[in-house]
Short mmCIF file of C-alpha atoms and ligand atoms in Angstrom, two decimals:
data_model
loop_
_atom_site.label_atom_id
_atom_site.label_comp_id
_atom_site.label_asym_id
_atom_site.label_seq_id
_atom_site.Cartn_x
_atom_site.Cartn_y
_atom_site.Cartn_z
CA GLU A 148 74.37 106.11 118.78
CA GLU A 149 72.82 102.38 118.24
CA GLN A 150 72.33 102.93 114.42
CA GLU A 151 75.99 104.07 114.43
CA GLU A 152 76.92 101.13 115.97
CA ASP A 153 74.71 98.90 114.39
CA VAL A 154 76.97 100.21 111.06
CA LEU A 155 80.20 99.70 112.80
CA ARG A 156 79.36 95.95 113.70
CA GLU A 157 78.57 95.45 109.92
CA LEU A 158 81.85 97.06 109.24
CA ARG A 159 83.38 94.64 111.70
CA LEU A 160 81.87 91.68 110.37
CA PHE A 161 82.78 92.20 106.97
CA LEU A 162 85.90 92.83 107.39
CA ARG A 163 86.59 90.10 109.72
CA ASN A 164 84.90 87.96 106.57
CA VAL A 165 87.81 89.16 103.81
CA THR A 166 90.98 89.04 106.22
CA GLU A 167 89.46 85.20 106.80
CA ARG A 168 89.20 84.29 103.21
CA LEU A 169 92.99 86.08 103.01
CA ALA A 170 94.16 84.09 105.92
CA LEU A 171 92.86 80.49 104.05
CA ASP A 172 94.43 81.23 100.71
CA ARG A 173 97.72 78.79 100.74
CA ARG A 174 99.68 81.80 98.30
CA PHE A 175 99.74 84.24 102.02
CA LYS A 176 100.47 81.87 104.52
CA ALA A 177 103.84 83.93 105.31
CA PHE A 178 101.80 87.28 105.25
CA THR A 179 99.20 85.24 108.69
CA LYS A 180 101.75 85.78 111.31
CA PRO A 181 104.23 88.69 112.04
CA VAL A 182 107.67 87.88 110.65
CA ASP A 183 109.51 86.28 113.10
CA ILE A 184 112.25 88.51 114.20
CA GLU A 185 114.35 85.72 115.06
CA GLU A 186 114.07 84.09 112.04
CA VAL A 187 114.77 87.47 110.26
CA PRO A 188 116.97 89.81 112.71
CA ASP A 189 117.22 93.15 110.51
CA TYR A 190 113.88 92.85 109.65
CA LEU A 191 113.06 96.27 111.82
CA MET A 192 116.13 97.82 110.20
CA VAL A 193 114.01 98.06 107.09
CA VAL A 194 110.38 97.70 107.92
CA LYS A 195 109.28 100.37 110.21
CA ARG A 196 105.39 99.32 110.43
CA PRO A 197 105.36 95.50 110.39
CA MET A 198 101.85 94.11 109.42
CA ASP A 199 100.29 90.76 109.09
CA LEU A 200 96.78 89.19 108.68
CA SER A 201 96.32 88.18 112.43
CA THR A 202 96.98 91.66 113.50
CA LEU A 203 94.57 93.09 110.96
CA LEU A 204 92.34 90.50 112.77
CA THR A 205 93.03 91.93 116.23
CA ASN A 206 92.84 95.79 115.01
CA ILE A 207 89.18 94.59 114.25
CA ASP A 208 88.04 93.43 116.97
CA GLU A 209 89.80 96.29 118.87
CA GLN A 210 87.45 98.42 116.87
CA LYS A 211 90.61 100.35 115.20
CA TYR A 212 88.35 100.45 112.06
CA VAL A 213 85.62 102.96 111.56
CA THR A 214 86.43 102.85 107.65
CA VAL A 215 87.09 100.31 105.21
CA GLY A 216 89.66 102.68 103.86
CA GLU A 217 91.63 102.60 107.10
CA PHE A 218 91.75 98.75 106.66
CA VAL A 219 92.70 98.44 103.46
CA SER A 220 95.51 100.90 104.02
CA ASP A 221 97.30 98.66 106.89
CA ALA A 222 96.24 95.51 104.67
CA ASP A 223 98.49 97.34 101.74
CA LEU A 224 101.41 97.13 104.46
CA VAL A 225 101.39 93.50 104.49
CA TRP A 226 102.62 93.37 100.46
CA GLN A 227 104.59 96.86 100.95
CA ASN A 228 106.29 95.35 103.74
CA ALA A 229 107.04 92.53 102.05
CA LEU A 230 108.06 93.89 98.40
CA GLU A 231 110.21 96.53 100.92
CA TYR A 232 112.49 93.21 102.31
CA ASN A 233 112.71 90.96 99.06
CA PRO A 234 113.67 93.42 96.56
CA ASP A 235 116.78 91.02 94.71
CA SER A 236 116.58 89.14 91.91
CA ASP A 237 116.77 85.69 93.51
CA PRO A 238 114.14 82.76 93.51
CA MET A 239 113.14 83.69 96.59
CA ASP A 240 112.54 87.02 96.67
CA ARG A 241 110.75 86.94 93.59
CA HIS A 242 108.52 84.35 94.73
CA ILE A 243 107.47 86.24 97.60
CA ARG A 244 106.84 89.26 95.67
CA HIS A 245 104.77 87.74 93.14
CA ARG A 246 102.69 86.78 96.27
CA ALA A 247 103.03 90.17 97.88
CA CYS A 248 101.34 90.96 94.27
CA ALA A 249 98.75 88.90 94.27
CA LEU A 250 97.69 89.55 97.78
CA LYS A 251 97.51 93.33 96.66
CA ASP A 252 95.61 92.66 93.46
CA THR A 253 93.13 90.31 95.49
CA VAL A 254 92.68 92.91 98.56
CA ARG A 255 91.45 95.19 95.81
CA ALA A 256 89.58 92.97 93.93
CA ILE A 257 87.44 91.99 96.95
CA ILE A 258 86.86 95.90 98.01
CA ARG A 259 86.23 96.70 94.47
CA ASP A 260 83.37 93.54 94.22
CA GLU A 261 81.84 93.52 97.91
CA LEU A 262 81.83 97.12 99.26
CA ASP A 263 78.95 98.96 98.85
CA GLU A 264 80.04 102.88 98.78
CA ASP A 265 76.86 103.95 100.01
CA PHE A 266 77.75 101.98 103.28
CA GLU A 267 81.08 103.44 102.89
CA ARG A 268 79.95 107.07 103.14
CA VAL A 269 78.09 105.90 105.93
CA CYS A 270 81.27 104.98 108.03
CA GLU A 271 82.89 107.92 106.78
CA ASP A 272 80.53 109.74 107.76
CA ILE A 273 80.94 108.40 111.24
CA LYS A 274 84.91 108.74 111.35
CA GLU A 275 84.29 112.67 110.54
CA SER A 276 81.73 113.41 113.26
CA ARG A 277 84.06 111.91 115.65
C1 37N B 578 106.58 88.07 105.00
C2 37N B 578 107.93 88.07 104.92
N1 37N B 578 108.47 89.30 104.61
O1 37N B 578 109.84 89.32 103.99
C3 37N B 578 110.23 87.83 104.89
C4 37N B 578 111.08 87.20 104.75
C5 37N B 578 108.74 87.25 104.61
C6 37N B 578 108.35 85.68 105.19
C7 37N B 578 108.33 85.28 106.83
C8 37N B 578 107.95 83.97 106.93
N2 37N B 578 108.15 83.50 107.83
S1 37N B 578 108.58 83.64 109.25
O2 37N B 578 109.39 84.82 109.55
O3 37N B 578 108.42 83.02 110.57
C9 37N B 578 110.48 82.31 109.20
C10 37N B 578 111.15 83.06 108.04
C11 37N B 578 112.58 82.56 107.65
C12 37N B 578 112.40 81.26 108.38
C13 37N B 578 110.79 81.10 109.02
C14 37N B 578 110.17 81.26 109.20
C15 37N B 578 108.34 83.37 105.86
C16 37N B 578 108.20 83.56 104.84
C17 37N B 578 108.19 82.36 103.28
O4 37N B 578 108.62 82.64 102.42
O5 37N B 578 107.77 81.01 103.79
C18 37N B 578 108.37 84.62 104.08
#
């Protein structure tokens, strides 16, 4: 009902704000768009669930997320995929892994600092009621 829609609208506003701040961070530029399969032809042989910051925004707009936990699971794919596809010791792989680890830590720090646990509990109750 109306209160539930108010909660989910507030969730979408919070998730868009988090995602847009990540997309503005120059360290995360490689994560802002899907990996270009023409540039990286074997990417989909290694990475089974591609994810990027623009796709997260689309998912938010399409009301895919009812809890912050669902959003964080998809946001984690962005850095997990980068670690999986770039495991080697060469400087390029190391560089993207450093940025992937920075993305992981930044997402967690924002959620810890800015998500009210009572709000997330209300979202989880809505999810369970559906
Ligand atoms: C993410 C990701 N996961 O594996 C890799 C590899 C990347 C990744 C993806 C991109 N963006 S891109 O797929 O459009 C592209 C790939 C190759 C040449 C030009 C563009 C850039 C970079 C980067 O380090 O700049 C890295």
